[in-house]
Short mmCIF file of C-alpha atoms and ligand atoms in Angstrom, two decimals:
data_model
loop_
_atom_site.label_atom_id
_atom_site.label_comp_id
_atom_site.label_asym_id
_atom_site.label_seq_id
_atom_site.Cartn_x
_atom_site.Cartn_y
_atom_site.Cartn_z
CA MET A 335 66.96 -24.81 -29.48
CA ARG A 336 66.70 -22.20 -32.23
CA THR A 337 65.04 -18.89 -31.43
CA ASP A 338 65.60 -17.20 -34.81
CA LEU A 339 63.06 -19.11 -36.89
CA GLY A 340 60.99 -16.05 -37.70
CA PHE A 341 57.66 -17.70 -36.85
CA LYS A 342 55.85 -19.04 -33.81
CA ARG A 343 55.83 -22.62 -32.63
CA ILE A 344 52.20 -23.36 -31.72
CA ALA A 345 51.65 -26.62 -29.85
CA THR A 346 48.16 -27.96 -30.47
CA GLU A 347 47.57 -30.93 -28.11
CA GLU A 348 48.64 -29.77 -24.68
CA ALA A 349 46.89 -31.17 -21.63
CA PHE A 350 45.72 -29.71 -18.36
CA GLY A 351 43.46 -30.88 -15.54
CA THR A 352 41.59 -28.71 -13.07
CA LYS A 353 41.95 -29.40 -9.35
CA GLU A 354 38.27 -30.31 -9.34
CA LEU A 355 38.74 -32.86 -12.14
CA MET A 356 41.83 -34.43 -10.59
CA LYS A 357 39.99 -34.74 -7.28
CA ALA A 358 37.06 -36.38 -9.04
CA TYR A 359 39.51 -38.83 -10.65
CA ARG A 360 41.08 -39.58 -7.25
CA ASP A 361 37.65 -40.12 -5.73
CA LEU A 362 36.68 -42.45 -8.55
CA LEU A 363 39.88 -44.47 -8.09
CA ALA A 364 39.56 -44.55 -4.29
CA ARG A 365 35.91 -45.59 -4.31
CA LYS A 366 36.78 -48.35 -6.76
CA GLY A 367 33.71 -46.78 -8.27
CA SER A 368 35.12 -46.94 -11.77
CA ASP A 369 34.41 -50.10 -13.68
CA ASP A 370 36.34 -48.60 -16.61
CA ILE A 371 39.42 -50.79 -16.82
CA GLY A 372 41.32 -48.34 -19.00
CA PHE A 373 40.66 -45.41 -16.68
CA ASN A 374 41.87 -47.37 -13.67
CA SER A 375 45.03 -48.28 -15.56
CA LEU A 376 45.73 -44.79 -16.93
CA MET A 377 44.82 -42.50 -14.05
CA GLY A 378 45.75 -45.10 -11.47
CA TYR A 379 49.24 -44.80 -12.93
CA TYR A 380 49.45 -41.00 -13.15
CA LEU A 381 47.78 -40.30 -9.81
CA THR A 382 49.16 -43.04 -7.57
CA ASN A 383 52.48 -44.27 -9.04
CA PRO A 384 55.29 -42.74 -6.93
CA SER A 385 57.91 -42.42 -9.70
CA GLU A 386 59.56 -39.15 -10.61
CA ARG A 387 58.00 -39.12 -14.10
CA THR A 388 54.40 -39.56 -12.98
CA ARG A 389 54.75 -37.01 -10.17
CA ALA A 390 56.22 -34.47 -12.58
CA VAL A 391 53.38 -35.06 -15.06
CA ALA A 392 50.65 -34.86 -12.40
CA ALA A 393 52.03 -31.62 -10.96
CA ARG A 394 52.36 -30.00 -14.37
CA LEU A 395 48.86 -31.01 -15.46
CA GLU A 396 47.28 -28.80 -12.83
CA ASP A 397 49.51 -25.79 -13.44
CA LEU A 398 48.24 -23.17 -15.87
CA GLY A 399 50.51 -20.53 -14.35
CA GLN A 400 54.18 -19.65 -14.34
CA ARG A 401 55.60 -23.18 -14.37
CA ARG A 402 53.85 -23.96 -17.64
CA ILE A 403 54.92 -20.66 -19.18
CA ASP A 404 58.51 -21.32 -18.06
CA ASP A 405 58.38 -24.81 -19.61
CA MET A 406 57.05 -23.32 -22.85
CA ASP A 407 59.87 -20.77 -22.86
CA ALA A 408 62.41 -23.52 -22.26
CA THR A 409 61.15 -25.42 -25.31
CA GLY A 410 60.50 -22.46 -27.60
CA ILE A 411 56.72 -22.84 -27.59
CA ALA A 412 55.00 -19.53 -28.27
CA MET A 413 51.49 -20.82 -27.69
CA GLN A 414 49.76 -23.89 -26.31
CA ILE A 415 46.30 -24.93 -27.40
CA LEU A 416 45.09 -26.39 -24.12
CA SER A 417 42.66 -29.26 -23.71
CA ILE A 418 41.38 -31.21 -20.74
CA THR A 419 43.45 -34.31 -20.13
CA SER A 420 42.21 -37.68 -21.32
CA PRO A 421 39.71 -39.14 -20.47
CA GLY A 422 38.26 -35.72 -19.68
CA VAL A 423 34.85 -35.89 -18.08
CA GLN A 424 33.83 -38.90 -20.11
CA VAL A 425 34.21 -41.48 -17.32
CA PHE A 426 31.63 -39.89 -15.01
CA GLY A 427 27.86 -40.06 -14.82
CA ALA A 428 26.11 -37.54 -17.08
CA ASP A 429 25.18 -34.93 -14.48
CA GLN A 430 28.58 -34.87 -12.81
CA ALA A 431 30.27 -34.76 -16.23
CA VAL A 432 28.19 -31.81 -17.45
CA GLY A 433 29.13 -29.81 -14.34
CA LEU A 434 32.82 -30.73 -14.52
CA ALA A 435 33.02 -29.75 -18.19
CA ARG A 436 31.43 -26.41 -17.55
CA SER A 437 33.72 -25.48 -14.68
CA ALA A 438 36.80 -26.74 -16.55
CA ASN A 439 35.88 -24.48 -19.47
CA ASP A 440 35.42 -21.51 -17.14
CA GLU A 441 38.84 -22.14 -15.56
CA LEU A 442 40.42 -22.57 -18.95
CA ALA A 443 38.95 -19.29 -20.16
CA ALA A 444 40.32 -17.53 -17.06
CA ALA A 445 43.82 -18.91 -17.69
CA ILE A 446 43.64 -17.77 -21.31
CA ALA A 447 42.51 -14.31 -20.18
CA ALA A 448 45.56 -14.16 -17.90
CA HIS A 449 47.93 -15.22 -20.72
CA PRO A 450 46.14 -14.28 -23.93
CA THR A 451 49.19 -14.45 -26.17
CA ARG A 452 50.39 -17.79 -24.77
CA TYR A 453 47.23 -19.87 -24.46
CA ALA A 454 44.20 -20.83 -26.51
CA GLY A 455 41.89 -23.69 -25.63
CA LEU A 456 39.41 -26.36 -26.64
CA ALA A 457 36.17 -26.96 -24.77
CA ALA A 458 35.57 -30.02 -22.62
CA ILE A 459 32.16 -31.53 -23.31
CA ALA A 460 30.17 -34.41 -21.82
CA PRO A 461 28.86 -36.61 -24.64
CA GLN A 462 26.92 -38.54 -21.97
CA ASN A 463 24.34 -35.78 -22.43
CA PRO A 464 24.56 -34.89 -26.13
CA GLN A 465 22.16 -31.94 -26.00
CA ALA A 466 23.98 -30.38 -23.03
CA ALA A 467 27.31 -31.06 -24.76
CA ALA A 468 26.19 -29.21 -27.89
CA LYS A 469 24.99 -26.29 -25.75
CA GLU A 470 28.23 -26.21 -23.78
CA LEU A 471 30.25 -26.18 -26.98
CA GLU A 472 28.25 -23.23 -28.21
CA ARG A 473 28.71 -21.39 -24.89
CA ALA A 474 32.42 -22.15 -24.83
CA VAL A 475 32.96 -20.86 -28.37
CA THR A 476 30.64 -17.86 -28.40
CA LYS A 477 30.97 -16.71 -24.76
CA LEU A 478 34.39 -17.98 -23.65
CA GLY A 479 36.30 -17.71 -26.92
CA LEU A 480 37.40 -21.34 -27.01
CA LYS A 481 38.39 -22.69 -30.42
CA GLY A 482 36.67 -26.06 -30.71
CA ALA A 483 35.98 -29.17 -28.65
CA ILE A 484 38.05 -32.04 -27.39
CA VAL A 485 36.49 -35.49 -27.23
CA ASN A 486 38.68 -38.08 -25.58
CA SER A 487 37.60 -40.83 -27.91
CA HIS A 488 34.99 -43.35 -26.75
CA THR A 489 32.54 -42.39 -24.05
CA GLN A 490 31.94 -45.51 -21.98
CA GLY A 491 32.22 -47.62 -25.11
CA GLU A 492 30.21 -45.32 -27.40
CA TYR A 493 31.51 -43.47 -30.47
CA LEU A 494 30.57 -40.19 -32.11
CA ASP A 495 29.11 -41.91 -35.17
CA ASP A 496 26.21 -43.10 -32.99
CA PRO A 497 23.22 -41.04 -34.20
CA LYS A 498 22.52 -39.99 -30.62
CA PHE A 499 25.61 -37.73 -30.77
CA GLY A 500 24.37 -35.94 -33.89
CA ASP A 501 23.71 -32.69 -32.04
CA ILE A 502 27.39 -32.46 -31.11
CA LEU A 503 28.55 -32.87 -34.71
CA ALA A 504 25.88 -30.43 -35.89
CA ALA A 505 26.97 -27.83 -33.32
CA ALA A 506 30.63 -28.10 -34.32
CA GLU A 507 29.74 -27.73 -37.97
CA ALA A 508 27.40 -24.80 -37.37
CA LEU A 509 29.96 -23.01 -35.19
CA ASP A 510 32.64 -23.84 -37.78
CA VAL A 511 35.03 -25.19 -35.13
CA PRO A 512 36.95 -28.48 -35.12
CA ILE A 513 36.48 -31.46 -32.83
CA TYR A 514 39.81 -32.86 -31.68
CA ILE A 515 39.36 -36.60 -31.19
CA HIS A 516 42.05 -37.29 -28.65
CA PRO A 517 43.01 -40.81 -27.55
CA ASN A 518 41.54 -42.70 -24.66
CA THR A 519 42.37 -46.17 -23.42
CA PRO A 520 40.40 -48.91 -25.24
CA SER A 521 36.92 -49.51 -23.87
CA ASN A 522 36.18 -52.51 -21.66
CA ALA A 523 34.93 -54.34 -24.75
CA MET A 524 38.37 -54.29 -26.40
CA ILE A 525 40.98 -53.74 -23.70
CA LYS A 526 41.75 -57.22 -22.41
CA PRO A 527 44.50 -58.31 -24.82
CA PHE A 528 46.09 -54.86 -24.57
CA MET A 529 46.18 -54.99 -20.77
CA GLU A 530 47.76 -58.45 -20.75
CA ARG A 531 50.98 -56.92 -22.11
CA GLY A 532 50.69 -53.35 -20.87
CA LEU A 533 49.80 -51.96 -24.31
CA ASP A 534 46.56 -50.16 -23.38
CA GLY A 535 48.02 -46.65 -23.13
CA ALA A 536 49.89 -44.22 -25.35
CA VAL A 537 52.31 -46.96 -26.40
CA PHE A 538 49.73 -48.38 -28.86
CA GLY A 539 46.23 -48.93 -27.41
CA PHE A 540 45.42 -45.22 -27.68
CA ALA A 541 46.14 -45.23 -31.40
CA VAL A 542 44.14 -48.39 -32.12
CA GLU A 543 41.13 -47.09 -30.21
CA THR A 544 41.24 -43.59 -31.67
CA GLY A 545 41.96 -44.67 -35.23
CA LEU A 546 38.96 -46.98 -34.95
CA HIS A 547 36.83 -44.07 -33.72
CA ALA A 548 37.81 -41.86 -36.64
CA LEU A 549 37.24 -44.61 -39.19
CA ARG A 550 33.83 -45.40 -37.70
CA LEU A 551 32.87 -41.75 -38.24
CA VAL A 552 34.05 -41.89 -41.85
CA VAL A 553 32.25 -45.10 -42.86
CA SER A 554 29.09 -44.11 -40.97
CA GLY A 555 28.50 -41.35 -43.51
CA ALA A 556 28.87 -38.60 -40.89
CA PHE A 557 30.69 -36.37 -43.38
CA ASP A 558 27.95 -36.72 -45.98
CA ARG A 559 25.54 -35.54 -43.29
CA PHE A 560 27.93 -32.85 -42.00
CA PRO A 561 30.16 -32.01 -44.97
CA ARG A 562 31.86 -29.04 -43.32
CA LEU A 563 32.65 -30.89 -40.07
CA LYS A 564 36.36 -30.69 -39.18
CA ILE A 565 38.09 -33.36 -37.11
CA VAL A 566 41.63 -33.17 -35.75
CA LEU A 567 43.61 -36.31 -34.97
CA GLY A 568 46.90 -36.38 -33.08
CA HIS A 569 49.80 -38.81 -33.31
CA LEU A 570 50.06 -38.37 -37.08
CA GLY A 571 46.51 -39.60 -37.60
CA GLU A 572 46.65 -42.62 -35.28
CA GLY A 573 47.98 -44.82 -38.08
CA LEU A 574 45.17 -44.11 -40.56
CA PRO A 575 47.25 -42.24 -43.18
CA TYR A 576 49.30 -45.40 -43.69
CA TRP A 577 46.12 -47.40 -44.45
CA LEU A 578 44.40 -45.18 -47.02
CA PHE A 579 44.90 -47.44 -50.02
CA ARG A 580 43.67 -50.63 -48.40
CA ILE A 581 40.81 -48.92 -46.56
CA ASP A 582 39.50 -47.62 -49.88
CA PHE A 583 39.87 -50.98 -51.59
CA MET A 584 38.27 -53.06 -48.84
CA HIS A 585 35.61 -50.57 -47.73
CA GLY A 586 34.64 -49.87 -51.33
CA GLY A 587 34.33 -53.59 -51.99
CA SER A 588 32.23 -54.32 -48.94
CA VAL A 589 29.86 -51.42 -49.68
CA ARG A 590 29.46 -52.40 -53.34
CA SER A 591 28.60 -55.97 -52.39
CA GLY A 592 26.19 -54.93 -49.65
CA ARG A 593 28.09 -56.88 -47.02
CA TYR A 594 26.99 -54.83 -44.00
CA ALA A 595 23.66 -53.11 -43.42
CA SER A 596 25.59 -50.75 -41.14
CA GLN A 597 27.82 -49.46 -43.98
CA PRO A 598 25.98 -46.93 -46.12
CA LYS A 599 27.11 -46.04 -49.59
CA LEU A 600 29.16 -42.86 -49.30
CA LYS A 601 29.41 -39.96 -51.71
CA TYR A 602 33.19 -40.38 -51.90
CA ALA A 603 35.88 -42.93 -51.13
CA ALA A 604 36.76 -43.18 -47.43
CA SER A 605 40.16 -41.59 -48.05
CA HIS A 606 38.47 -38.50 -49.47
CA TYR A 607 37.05 -37.63 -46.04
CA LEU A 608 40.36 -38.35 -44.32
CA ARG A 609 41.91 -35.82 -46.70
CA GLU A 610 39.19 -33.17 -46.75
CA ASN A 611 37.54 -33.25 -43.31
CA PHE A 612 40.53 -34.16 -41.15
CA TYR A 613 43.58 -32.32 -39.87
CA TYR A 614 46.51 -33.98 -38.17
CA THR A 615 49.03 -33.17 -35.48
CA THR A 616 52.32 -34.74 -34.51
CA SER A 617 51.79 -34.96 -30.73
CA GLY A 618 54.93 -36.63 -29.58
CA MET A 619 55.80 -38.27 -32.90
CA ALA A 620 59.11 -36.47 -33.25
CA TRP A 621 60.31 -38.64 -36.11
CA THR A 622 60.99 -37.33 -39.61
CA PRO A 623 59.94 -40.27 -41.90
CA PRO A 624 56.27 -40.56 -40.81
CA ILE A 625 55.95 -36.77 -40.51
CA ARG A 626 57.07 -36.36 -44.12
CA TYR A 627 54.78 -39.22 -45.17
CA VAL A 628 51.71 -37.56 -43.65
CA GLN A 629 52.63 -34.25 -45.26
CA ASP A 630 52.97 -36.03 -48.61
CA VAL A 631 49.70 -37.96 -48.53
CA MET A 632 47.51 -35.45 -46.67
CA GLY A 633 49.05 -32.18 -47.79
CA MET A 634 51.33 -29.59 -46.22
CA ASP A 635 48.27 -27.62 -45.12
CA ARG A 636 46.88 -30.50 -42.99
CA LEU A 637 49.62 -31.28 -40.46
CA MET A 638 50.26 -29.22 -37.33
CA TYR A 639 52.79 -29.39 -34.56
CA ALA A 640 51.89 -30.75 -31.10
CA MET A 641 54.16 -31.61 -28.20
CA ASP A 642 51.71 -33.49 -25.91
CA TYR A 643 52.84 -31.58 -22.82
CA PRO A 644 53.15 -32.61 -20.04
CA TYR A 645 53.03 -36.30 -20.98
CA GLN A 646 55.87 -35.91 -23.44
CA PHE A 647 58.01 -32.98 -22.37
CA VAL A 648 61.37 -33.53 -24.04
CA PRO A 649 62.94 -30.17 -24.93
CA GLU A 650 65.32 -31.57 -27.58
CA GLU A 651 62.43 -32.89 -29.66
CA VAL A 652 61.71 -29.52 -31.27
CA ASN A 653 65.10 -29.81 -32.97
CA VAL A 654 63.73 -32.73 -35.00
CA THR A 655 60.80 -30.75 -36.37
CA ASP A 656 62.88 -27.58 -36.79
CA GLU A 657 65.11 -29.57 -39.13
CA LEU A 658 62.43 -31.17 -41.28
CA PRO A 659 63.71 -31.25 -44.87
CA ILE A 660 60.96 -28.98 -46.21
CA ALA A 661 60.79 -25.39 -47.48
CA TYR A 662 60.73 -22.52 -45.00
CA GLU A 663 57.12 -21.62 -45.89
CA ASP A 664 56.04 -25.23 -45.28
CA LEU A 665 57.78 -25.28 -41.89
CA LYS A 666 56.01 -22.06 -40.98
CA ALA A 667 52.68 -23.63 -42.01
CA PHE A 668 53.45 -26.72 -39.91
CA TYR A 669 54.34 -24.78 -36.76
CA GLN A 670 52.14 -21.70 -37.04
CA THR A 671 49.80 -20.85 -39.89
CA ASN A 672 47.96 -24.17 -40.26
CA ALA A 673 47.01 -23.97 -36.56
CA GLU A 674 46.02 -20.31 -36.93
CA ARG A 675 43.71 -21.22 -39.80
CA VAL A 676 42.20 -24.44 -38.36
CA PHE A 677 41.63 -23.05 -34.85
CA LYS A 678 40.98 -19.43 -35.96
CA LEU A 679 43.59 -18.07 -33.56
C1 1DF B 1217 49.74 -40.24 -22.29
C2 1DF B 1217 49.91 -39.83 -23.60
C3 1DF B 1217 48.68 -39.74 -21.54
C4 1DF B 1217 49.01 -38.95 -24.18
C5 1DF B 1217 47.80 -38.83 -22.12
O1 1DF B 1217 46.73 -38.36 -21.45
C6 1DF B 1217 48.01 -38.38 -23.41
C7 1DF B 1217 50.67 -41.18 -21.71
C8 1DF B 1217 46.30 -39.02 -20.28
O2 1DF B 1217 51.84 -41.18 -22.12
O3 1DF B 1217 50.28 -41.94 -20.83
O4 1DF B 1217 47.25 -37.38 -23.87
N1 1DF B 1217 49.14 -38.72 -25.56
O5 1DF B 1217 48.36 -37.96 -26.17
O6 1DF B 1217 50.01 -39.34 -26.21
MN1 MN B 1218 47.66 -36.16 -25.70
#
């Protein structure tokens, strides 16, 4: 791994879980209290599978101390932007979720205070109570110094384009901080065919669910209502950058012909919002062709590096991005300055 690059590698989608959250997950699994099929599949795997990989991930999730710093040093990561692991607090009842988000944000702020040059963080929020979520985002940004919010995609089958979540979008816009829409397993309404072949998780189901979420926001007109709202998507945009041309053609056609009452006429083509309101990260997509494609179609100033620690902790992968066939200034933007600008580090 090179150490002479002359800029910092900032990793922007790096997960942690508080002891309190992991215990709440274990309780939910043990009680069989969760009727969320995707949660049972995902956290059932990470918290009860006895393999070496899952035990290593689970142990690292809870560690915001020396082990994480040592792992960052071993992979040349100067800074992690930390966020609560998926599905965050979004599987719990509203009151429990509001409390868990608040204490997770306090713990995150304490870890950042202990390692201010190595960590920054995004706020956990509980969309189950939109007004409390907006307030918590404001507290986390203005009092705790966090840099935005993480929303682990759907909340019990509901998406941020639902008007009831408007206060959350308004708060992010007013605070001028991004919302990172991170993957979650598909909701109960869409998970069955994924589960039948074990495709509900990060292998593919995450991207389908999260790409859908982002596209729902776009076609709902959310960015005409909140034109300065910034959304970050991981995994090179969850497939959406590849679809721009056909989304514009088909969405434009269905709006012009009045096919759906639920599809308002937008000020711009759908792709406009995906270019102007969205930022993208690599998170575990250590593969040159799609990285270069996203830089080409979205712009060099829109793509940021992410490792997806501890779920994807493969030290050699930084060699792939170090060797991207792009100019030095563009590589510096990818690893460092885009993240500094988007997250106001
Ligand atoms: C996995 C991947 C899990 C990602 C994650 O959080 C996660 C996984 C529970 O591999 O199961 O954030 N990911 O972003 O790709
Ligand atoms: Mn992730």
